[in-house]
mmCIF file of C-alpha atoms and ligand atoms in Angstrom:
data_model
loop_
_atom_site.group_PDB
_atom_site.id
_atom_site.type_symbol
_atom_site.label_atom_id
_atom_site.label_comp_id
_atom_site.label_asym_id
_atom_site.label_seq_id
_atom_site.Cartn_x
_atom_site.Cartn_y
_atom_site.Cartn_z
ATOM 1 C CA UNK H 290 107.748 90.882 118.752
ATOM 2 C CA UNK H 291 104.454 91.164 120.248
ATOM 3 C CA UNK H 292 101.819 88.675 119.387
ATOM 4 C CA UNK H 293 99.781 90.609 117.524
ATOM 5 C CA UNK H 294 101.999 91.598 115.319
ATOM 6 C CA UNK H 295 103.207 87.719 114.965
ATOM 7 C CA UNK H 296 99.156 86.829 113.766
ATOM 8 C CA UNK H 297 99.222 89.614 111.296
ATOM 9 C CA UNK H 298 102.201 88.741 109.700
ATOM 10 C CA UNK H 299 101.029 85.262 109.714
ATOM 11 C CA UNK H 300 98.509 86.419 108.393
ATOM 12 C CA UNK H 301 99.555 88.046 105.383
ATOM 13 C CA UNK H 302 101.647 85.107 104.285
ATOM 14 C CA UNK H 303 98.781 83.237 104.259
ATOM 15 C CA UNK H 304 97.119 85.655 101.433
ATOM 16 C CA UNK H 305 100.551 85.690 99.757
ATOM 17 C CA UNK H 306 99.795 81.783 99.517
ATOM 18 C CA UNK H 307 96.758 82.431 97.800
ATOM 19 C CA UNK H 308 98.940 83.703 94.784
ATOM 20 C CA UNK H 309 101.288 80.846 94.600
ATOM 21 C CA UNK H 310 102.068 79.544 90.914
ATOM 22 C CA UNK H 311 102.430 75.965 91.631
ATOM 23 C CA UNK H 312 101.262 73.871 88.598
ATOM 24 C CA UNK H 313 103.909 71.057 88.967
ATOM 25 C CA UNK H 314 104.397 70.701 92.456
ATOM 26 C CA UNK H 315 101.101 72.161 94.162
ATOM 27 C CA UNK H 316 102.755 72.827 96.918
ATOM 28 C CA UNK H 317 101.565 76.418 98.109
ATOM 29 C CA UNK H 318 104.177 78.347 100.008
ATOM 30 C CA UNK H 319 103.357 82.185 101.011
ATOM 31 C CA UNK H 320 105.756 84.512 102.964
ATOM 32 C CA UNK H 321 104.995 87.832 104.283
ATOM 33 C CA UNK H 322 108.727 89.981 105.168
ATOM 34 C CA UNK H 323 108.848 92.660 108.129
ATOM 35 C CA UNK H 324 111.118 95.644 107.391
ATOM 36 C CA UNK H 325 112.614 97.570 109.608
ATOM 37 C CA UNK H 326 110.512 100.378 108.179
ATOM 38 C CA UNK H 327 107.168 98.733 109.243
ATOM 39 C CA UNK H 328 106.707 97.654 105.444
ATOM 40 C CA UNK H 329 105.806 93.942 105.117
ATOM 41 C CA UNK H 330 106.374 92.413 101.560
ATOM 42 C CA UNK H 331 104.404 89.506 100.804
ATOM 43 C CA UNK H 332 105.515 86.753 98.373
ATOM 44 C CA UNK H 333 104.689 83.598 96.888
ATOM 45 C CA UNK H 334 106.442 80.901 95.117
ATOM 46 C CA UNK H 335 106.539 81.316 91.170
ATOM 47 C CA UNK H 336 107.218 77.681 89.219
ATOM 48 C CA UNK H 337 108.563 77.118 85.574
ATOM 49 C CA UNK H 338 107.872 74.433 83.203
ATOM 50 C CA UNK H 339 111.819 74.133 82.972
ATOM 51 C CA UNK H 340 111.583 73.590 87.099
ATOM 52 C CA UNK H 341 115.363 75.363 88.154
ATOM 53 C CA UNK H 342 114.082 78.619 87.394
ATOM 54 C CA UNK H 343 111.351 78.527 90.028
ATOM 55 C CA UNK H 344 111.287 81.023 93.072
ATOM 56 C CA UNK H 345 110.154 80.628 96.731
ATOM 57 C CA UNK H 346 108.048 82.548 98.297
ATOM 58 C CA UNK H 347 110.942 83.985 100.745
ATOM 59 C CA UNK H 348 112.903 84.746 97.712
ATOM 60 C CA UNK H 349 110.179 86.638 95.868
ATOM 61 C CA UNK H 350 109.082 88.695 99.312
ATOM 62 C CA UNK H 351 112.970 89.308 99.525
ATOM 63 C CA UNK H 352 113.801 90.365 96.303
ATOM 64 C CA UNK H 353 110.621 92.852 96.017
ATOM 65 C CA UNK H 354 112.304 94.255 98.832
ATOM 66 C CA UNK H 355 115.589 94.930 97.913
ATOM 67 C CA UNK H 356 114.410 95.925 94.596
ATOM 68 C CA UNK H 357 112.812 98.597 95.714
ATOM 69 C CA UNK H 358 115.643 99.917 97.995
ATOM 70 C CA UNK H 359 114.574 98.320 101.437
ATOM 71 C CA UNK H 360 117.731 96.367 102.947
ATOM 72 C CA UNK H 361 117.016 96.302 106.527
ATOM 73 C CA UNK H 362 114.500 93.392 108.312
ATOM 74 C CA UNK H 363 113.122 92.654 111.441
ATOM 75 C CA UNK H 364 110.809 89.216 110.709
ATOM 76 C CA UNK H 365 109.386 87.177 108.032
ATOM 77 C CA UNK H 366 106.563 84.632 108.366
ATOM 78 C CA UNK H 367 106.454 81.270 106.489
ATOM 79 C CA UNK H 368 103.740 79.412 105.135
ATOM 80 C CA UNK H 369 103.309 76.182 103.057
ATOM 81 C CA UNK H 370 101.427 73.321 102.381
ATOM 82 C CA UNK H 371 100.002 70.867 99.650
ATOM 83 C CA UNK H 372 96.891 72.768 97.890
ATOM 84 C CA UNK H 373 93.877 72.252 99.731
ATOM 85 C CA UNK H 374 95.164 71.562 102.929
ATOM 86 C CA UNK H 375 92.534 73.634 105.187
ATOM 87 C CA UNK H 376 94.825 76.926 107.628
ATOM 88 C CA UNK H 377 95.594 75.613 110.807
ATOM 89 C CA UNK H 378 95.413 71.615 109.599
ATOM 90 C CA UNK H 379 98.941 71.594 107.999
ATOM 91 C CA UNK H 380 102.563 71.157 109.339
ATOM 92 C CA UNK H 381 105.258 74.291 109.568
ATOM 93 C CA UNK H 382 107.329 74.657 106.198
ATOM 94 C CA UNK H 383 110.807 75.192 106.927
ATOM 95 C CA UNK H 384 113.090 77.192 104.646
ATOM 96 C CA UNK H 385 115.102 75.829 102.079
ATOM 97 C CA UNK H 386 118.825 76.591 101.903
ATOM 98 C CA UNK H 387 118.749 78.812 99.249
ATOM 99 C CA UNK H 388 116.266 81.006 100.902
ATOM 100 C CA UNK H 389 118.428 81.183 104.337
ATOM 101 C CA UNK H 390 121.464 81.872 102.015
ATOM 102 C CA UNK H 391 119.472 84.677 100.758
ATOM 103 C CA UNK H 392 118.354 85.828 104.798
ATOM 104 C CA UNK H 393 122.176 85.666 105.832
ATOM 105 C CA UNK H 394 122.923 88.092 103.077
ATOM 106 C CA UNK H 395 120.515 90.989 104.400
ATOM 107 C CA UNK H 396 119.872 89.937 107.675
ATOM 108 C CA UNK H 397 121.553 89.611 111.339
ATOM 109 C CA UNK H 398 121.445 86.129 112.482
ATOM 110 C CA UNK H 399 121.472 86.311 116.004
ATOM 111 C CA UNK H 400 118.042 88.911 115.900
ATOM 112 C CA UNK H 401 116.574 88.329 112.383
ATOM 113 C CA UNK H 402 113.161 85.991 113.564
ATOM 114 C CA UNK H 403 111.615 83.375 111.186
ATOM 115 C CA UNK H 404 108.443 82.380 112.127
ATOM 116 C CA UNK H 405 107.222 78.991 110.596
ATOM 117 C CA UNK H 406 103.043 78.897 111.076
ATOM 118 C CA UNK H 407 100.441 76.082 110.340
ATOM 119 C CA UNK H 408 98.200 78.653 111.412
ATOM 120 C CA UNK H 409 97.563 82.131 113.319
ATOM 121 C CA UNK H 410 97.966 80.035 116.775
ATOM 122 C CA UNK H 411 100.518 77.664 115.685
ATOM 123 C CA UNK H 412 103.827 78.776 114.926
ATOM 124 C CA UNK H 413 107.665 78.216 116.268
ATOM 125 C CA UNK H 414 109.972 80.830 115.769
ATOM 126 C CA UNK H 415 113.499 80.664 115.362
ATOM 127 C CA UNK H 416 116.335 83.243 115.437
ATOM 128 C CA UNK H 417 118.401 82.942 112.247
ATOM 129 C CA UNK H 418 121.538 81.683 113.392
ATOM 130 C CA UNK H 419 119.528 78.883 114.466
ATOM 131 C CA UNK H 420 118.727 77.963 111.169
ATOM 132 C CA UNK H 421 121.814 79.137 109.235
ATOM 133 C CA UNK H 422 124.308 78.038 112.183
ATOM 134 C CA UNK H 423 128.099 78.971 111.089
ATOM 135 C CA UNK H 424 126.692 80.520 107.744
ATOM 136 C CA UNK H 425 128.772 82.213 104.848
ATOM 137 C CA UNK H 426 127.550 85.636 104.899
ATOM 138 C CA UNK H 427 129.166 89.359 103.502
ATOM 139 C CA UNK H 428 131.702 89.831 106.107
ATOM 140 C CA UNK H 429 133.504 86.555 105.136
ATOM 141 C CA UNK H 430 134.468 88.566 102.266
ATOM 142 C CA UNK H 431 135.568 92.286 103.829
HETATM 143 N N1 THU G 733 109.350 76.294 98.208
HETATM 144 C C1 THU G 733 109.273 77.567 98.698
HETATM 145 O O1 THU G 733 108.561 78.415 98.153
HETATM 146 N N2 THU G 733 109.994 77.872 99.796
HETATM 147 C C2 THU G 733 110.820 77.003 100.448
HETATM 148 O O2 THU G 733 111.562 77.407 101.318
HETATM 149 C C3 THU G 733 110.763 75.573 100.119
HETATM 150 C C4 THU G 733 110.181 75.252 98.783
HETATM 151 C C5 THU G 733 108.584 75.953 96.994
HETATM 152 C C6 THU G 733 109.411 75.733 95.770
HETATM 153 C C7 THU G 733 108.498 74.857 94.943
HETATM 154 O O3 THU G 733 107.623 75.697 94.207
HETATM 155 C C8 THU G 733 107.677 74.090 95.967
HETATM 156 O O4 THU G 733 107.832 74.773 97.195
HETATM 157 C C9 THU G 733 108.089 72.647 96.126
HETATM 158 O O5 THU G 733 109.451 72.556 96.354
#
């Protein structure tokens, strides 16, 4: 992916992080998901007083997705930090398990690219299999 398209994607999960729900934690997370189709689908993370029901940001960008009939992806962009941290002063969020549970079940792991940002000019991308190595995925079960 070109490098323009790797700031604007950034980018976007950084507005997605604008929207995150984060009451108990404040830990802002935003993602912003490439489709295949060009679409990006941004999401944030959505907490609940009774904490297990709370959704990452990947989920929620992943699940807009699907729910609206969009199963293919090329990228998604990661975001997080504690609330008020200033864009570009933070560290790289990795993914939790869940969420690269929920990559492997939509995505190919050896061209599916997760980009982890602190900012538009600092970012480290990784391949999925790299992050899910030896992962339990659909065809496990054909
Ligand atoms: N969180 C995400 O949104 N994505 C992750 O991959 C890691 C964790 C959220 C969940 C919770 O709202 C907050 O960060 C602290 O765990």
């Amino acid at each position: 992916m070109d490098t323009v398209k790797i700031k604007e994607l950034i980018s976007q999960a950084f507005e997605a992080q604008k929207y995150a729900y984060v009451p108990y934690s404040n830990f802002c997370v935003g993602a912003a998901l490439l489709a295949k189709n060009g679409t990006i689908y941004r999401g944030c993370n959505i907490e609940n007083a009774s904490y297990t029901p709370t959704n990452c940001a990947e989920r929620t960008a992943f699940f807009k997705a699907v729910s609206e009939g969009i199963r293919e992806f090329e990228a998604i962009a990661i975001v997080g930090n504690k609330k008020g941290v200033e864009k570009g002063a933070g560290e790289i969020c990795p993914p939790c398990g869940v969420c690269r549970q929920v990559m492997g079940e939509f995505c190919d792991p050896k061209t599916f690219q997760v980009i982890l940002a602190a900012g538009e000019e600092q970012y480290r991308i990784f391949k999925l299999e790299e992050l899910l190595p030896l992962g339990f995925g659909p065809e496990e079960l054909l």
